[in-house]
CSV table of C-alpha atoms in Angstrom, one decimal:
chain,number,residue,atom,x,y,z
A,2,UNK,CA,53.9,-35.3,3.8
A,3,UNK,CA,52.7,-32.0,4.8
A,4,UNK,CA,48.9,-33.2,4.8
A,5,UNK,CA,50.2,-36.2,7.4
A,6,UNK,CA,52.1,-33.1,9.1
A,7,UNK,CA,49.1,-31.3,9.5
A,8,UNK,CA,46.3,-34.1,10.4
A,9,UNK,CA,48.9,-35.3,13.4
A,10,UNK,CA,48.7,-31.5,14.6
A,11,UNK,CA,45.1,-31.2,14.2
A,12,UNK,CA,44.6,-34.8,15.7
A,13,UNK,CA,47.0,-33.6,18.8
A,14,UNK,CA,44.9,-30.3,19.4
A,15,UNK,CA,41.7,-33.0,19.5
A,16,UNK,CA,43.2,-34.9,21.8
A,17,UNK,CA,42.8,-38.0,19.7
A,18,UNK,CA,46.3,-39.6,20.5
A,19,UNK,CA,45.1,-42.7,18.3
A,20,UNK,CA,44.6,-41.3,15.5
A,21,UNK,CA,48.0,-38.8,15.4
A,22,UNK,CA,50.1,-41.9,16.3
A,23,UNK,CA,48.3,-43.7,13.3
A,24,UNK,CA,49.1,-40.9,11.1
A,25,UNK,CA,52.3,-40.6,12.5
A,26,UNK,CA,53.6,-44.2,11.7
A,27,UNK,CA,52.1,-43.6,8.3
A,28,UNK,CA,53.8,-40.9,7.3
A,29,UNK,CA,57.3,-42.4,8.8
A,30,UNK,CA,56.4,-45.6,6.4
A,31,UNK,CA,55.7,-43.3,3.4
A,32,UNK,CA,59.2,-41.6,4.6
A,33,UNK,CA,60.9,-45.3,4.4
A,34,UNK,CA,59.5,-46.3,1.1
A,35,UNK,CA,60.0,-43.0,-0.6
A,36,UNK,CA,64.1,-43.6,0.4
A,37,UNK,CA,66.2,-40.1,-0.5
A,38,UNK,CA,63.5,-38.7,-2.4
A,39,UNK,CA,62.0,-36.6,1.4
A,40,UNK,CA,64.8,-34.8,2.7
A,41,UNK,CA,66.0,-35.0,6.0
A,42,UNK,CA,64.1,-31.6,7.0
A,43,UNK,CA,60.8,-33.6,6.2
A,44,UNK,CA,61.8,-36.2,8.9
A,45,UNK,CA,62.7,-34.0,11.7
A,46,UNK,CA,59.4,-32.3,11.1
A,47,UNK,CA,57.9,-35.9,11.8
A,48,UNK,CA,60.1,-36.2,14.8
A,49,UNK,CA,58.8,-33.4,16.1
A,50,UNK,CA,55.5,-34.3,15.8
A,51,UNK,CA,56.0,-37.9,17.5
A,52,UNK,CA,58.0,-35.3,20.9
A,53,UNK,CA,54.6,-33.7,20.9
A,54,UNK,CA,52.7,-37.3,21.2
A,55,UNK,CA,54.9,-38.3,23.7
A,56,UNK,CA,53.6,-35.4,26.1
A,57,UNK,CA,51.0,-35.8,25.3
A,58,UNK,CA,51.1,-39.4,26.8
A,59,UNK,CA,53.5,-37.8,29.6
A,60,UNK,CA,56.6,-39.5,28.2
A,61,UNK,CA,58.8,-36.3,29.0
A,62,UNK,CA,62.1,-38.1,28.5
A,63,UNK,CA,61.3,-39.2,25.7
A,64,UNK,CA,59.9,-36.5,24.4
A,65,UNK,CA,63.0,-34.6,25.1
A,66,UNK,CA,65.1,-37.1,23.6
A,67,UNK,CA,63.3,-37.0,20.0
A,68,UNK,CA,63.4,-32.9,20.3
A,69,UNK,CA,66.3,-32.4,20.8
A,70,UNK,CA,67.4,-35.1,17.0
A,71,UNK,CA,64.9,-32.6,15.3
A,72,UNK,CA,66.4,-29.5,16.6
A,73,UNK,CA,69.4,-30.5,15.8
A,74,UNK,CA,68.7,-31.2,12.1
A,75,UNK,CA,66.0,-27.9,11.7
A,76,UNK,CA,68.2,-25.8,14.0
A,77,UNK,CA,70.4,-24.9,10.8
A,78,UNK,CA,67.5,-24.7,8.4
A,79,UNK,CA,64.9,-22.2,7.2
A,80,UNK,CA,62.2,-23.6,8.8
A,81,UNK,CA,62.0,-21.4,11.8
A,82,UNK,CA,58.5,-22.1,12.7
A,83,UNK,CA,59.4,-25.8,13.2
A,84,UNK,CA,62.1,-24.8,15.3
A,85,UNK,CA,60.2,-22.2,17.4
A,86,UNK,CA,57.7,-25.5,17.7
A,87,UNK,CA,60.6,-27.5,19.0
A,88,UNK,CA,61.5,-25.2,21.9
A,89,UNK,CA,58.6,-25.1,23.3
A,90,UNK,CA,58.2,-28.6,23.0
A,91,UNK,CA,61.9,-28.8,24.7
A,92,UNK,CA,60.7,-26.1,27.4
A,93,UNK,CA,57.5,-28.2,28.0
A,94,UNK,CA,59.7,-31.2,28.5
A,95,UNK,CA,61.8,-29.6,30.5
A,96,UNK,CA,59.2,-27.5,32.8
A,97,UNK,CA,57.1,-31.3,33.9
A,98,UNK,CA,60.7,-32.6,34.6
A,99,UNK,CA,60.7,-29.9,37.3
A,100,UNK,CA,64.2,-28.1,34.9
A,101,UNK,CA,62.6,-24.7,35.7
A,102,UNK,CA,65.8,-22.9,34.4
A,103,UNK,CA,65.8,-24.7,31.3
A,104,UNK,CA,62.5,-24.7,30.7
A,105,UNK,CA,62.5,-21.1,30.9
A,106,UNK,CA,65.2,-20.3,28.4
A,107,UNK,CA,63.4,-22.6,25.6
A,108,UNK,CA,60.1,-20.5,26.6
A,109,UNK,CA,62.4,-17.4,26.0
A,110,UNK,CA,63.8,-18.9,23.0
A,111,UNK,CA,60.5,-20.0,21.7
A,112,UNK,CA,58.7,-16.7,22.4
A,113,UNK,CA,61.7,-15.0,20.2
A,114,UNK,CA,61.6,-17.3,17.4
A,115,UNK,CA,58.1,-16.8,16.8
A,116,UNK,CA,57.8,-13.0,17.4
A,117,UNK,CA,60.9,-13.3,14.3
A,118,UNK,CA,58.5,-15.3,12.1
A,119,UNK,CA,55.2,-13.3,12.9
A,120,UNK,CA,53.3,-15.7,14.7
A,121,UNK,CA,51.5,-13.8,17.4
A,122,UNK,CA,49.5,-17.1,18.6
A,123,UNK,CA,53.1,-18.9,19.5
A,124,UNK,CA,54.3,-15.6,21.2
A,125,UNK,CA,51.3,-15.8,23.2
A,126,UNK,CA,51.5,-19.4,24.6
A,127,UNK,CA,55.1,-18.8,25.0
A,128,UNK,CA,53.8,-16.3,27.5
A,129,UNK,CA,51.8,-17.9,29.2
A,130,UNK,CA,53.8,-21.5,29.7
A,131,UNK,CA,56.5,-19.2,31.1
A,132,UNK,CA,53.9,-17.4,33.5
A,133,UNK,CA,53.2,-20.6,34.6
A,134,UNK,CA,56.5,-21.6,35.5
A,135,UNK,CA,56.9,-18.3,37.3
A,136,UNK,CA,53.7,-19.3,39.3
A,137,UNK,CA,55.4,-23.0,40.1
A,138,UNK,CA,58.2,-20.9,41.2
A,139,UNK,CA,56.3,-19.2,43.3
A,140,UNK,CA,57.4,-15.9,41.4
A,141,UNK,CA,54.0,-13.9,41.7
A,142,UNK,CA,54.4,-10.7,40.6
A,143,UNK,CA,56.6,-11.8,37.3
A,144,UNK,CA,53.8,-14.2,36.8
A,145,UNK,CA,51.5,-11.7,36.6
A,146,UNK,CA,53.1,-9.2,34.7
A,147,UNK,CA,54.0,-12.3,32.4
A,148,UNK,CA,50.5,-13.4,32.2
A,149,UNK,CA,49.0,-9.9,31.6
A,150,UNK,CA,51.3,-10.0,28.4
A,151,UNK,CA,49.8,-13.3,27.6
A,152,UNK,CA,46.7,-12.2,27.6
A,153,UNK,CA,47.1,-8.9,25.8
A,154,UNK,CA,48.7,-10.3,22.8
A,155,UNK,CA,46.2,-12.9,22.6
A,156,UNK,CA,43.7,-10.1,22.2
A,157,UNK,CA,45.7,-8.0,20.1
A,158,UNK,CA,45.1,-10.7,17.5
A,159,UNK,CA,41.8,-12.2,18.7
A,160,UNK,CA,43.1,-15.4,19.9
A,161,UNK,CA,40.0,-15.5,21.9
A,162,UNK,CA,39.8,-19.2,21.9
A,163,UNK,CA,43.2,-18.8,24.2
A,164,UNK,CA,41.6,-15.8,26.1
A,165,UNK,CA,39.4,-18.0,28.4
A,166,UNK,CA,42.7,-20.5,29.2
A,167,UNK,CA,45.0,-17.4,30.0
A,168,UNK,CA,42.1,-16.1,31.9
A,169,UNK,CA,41.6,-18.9,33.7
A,170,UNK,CA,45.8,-19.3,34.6
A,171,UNK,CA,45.5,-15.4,35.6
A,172,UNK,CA,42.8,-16.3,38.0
A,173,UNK,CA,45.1,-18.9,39.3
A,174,UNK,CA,48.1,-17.1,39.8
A,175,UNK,CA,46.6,-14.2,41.8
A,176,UNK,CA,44.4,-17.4,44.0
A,177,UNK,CA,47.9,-18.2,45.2
């Protein structure tokens, strides 16, 4: 199950929405022929996957709706990077459902999860989604001072593959 996990991740970050929906209902028919023997952890990390598919295909509502089962299962587990995942899926949601306030406590919430579990690349896109909904907000000079953050984690680990995006938002936030 964790190969499916991955492959729908990989297939998402390709952009090839075909394929991680094909994996996708794959794995969830290995999940109903296998019965109890994949716990219910191993589901809601397949839920979270099919939230991400769904904004990808701008189904925010619905990607909301799935987040929020997985949270609630993961929310009490172990499996903090899956749940650090799952906000900022939820602050995603709610940010392109114009929820600013929301959005920007599961960016917070996201950001703290994964600064708890070490991952540096999730602190840095937490960053920057929540510069960018201090830009929609027309928040300037908290965008920028967000966005600088953003960018210098994302060198402090050389995330440089993110470097030219977060760039590319800074650029934006000081156009407007």
């Amino acid at each position: 199950l964790s190969v499916f996990c991955k492959s729908v991740d990989s297939s998402l970050r390709i952009g090839d929405l075909a394929l991680a929906s094909s994996l996708l209902e794959q794995a969830f028919e290995l999940l109903s022929v296998s019965g109890d023997n994949l716990s219910e952890q191993e589901h809601a990390s397949l839920l979270g996957r099919r939230a991400s598919l769904h904004i990808h295909r701008g189904s925010y509502s619905d990607a909301l709706k799935v987040a929020k089962h997985a949270f609630a299962i993961l929310a009490v587990t172990d499996c903090h990077l899956e749940v650090a995942n799952l906000q900022m899926t939820m602050g995603v949601c709610h940010h392109r459902l114009g929820r600013l306030a929301k959005a920007e406590e599961f960016y917070f919430d996201a950001a703290s999860t994964f600064r708890r579990v070490g991952d540096e690349r999730g602190v840095a896109i937490s960053q920057n989604n929540l510069a960018l909904l201090h830009k929609n907000a027309c928040r300037w000079d908290k965008a920028i001072q967000i966005q600088k953050q953003a960018i210098a984690t994302a060198e402090h680990f050389g995330a440089s593959h993110l470097l030219s995006r977060f760039q590319l938002n800074m650029g934006i936030i000081l156009r407007k």
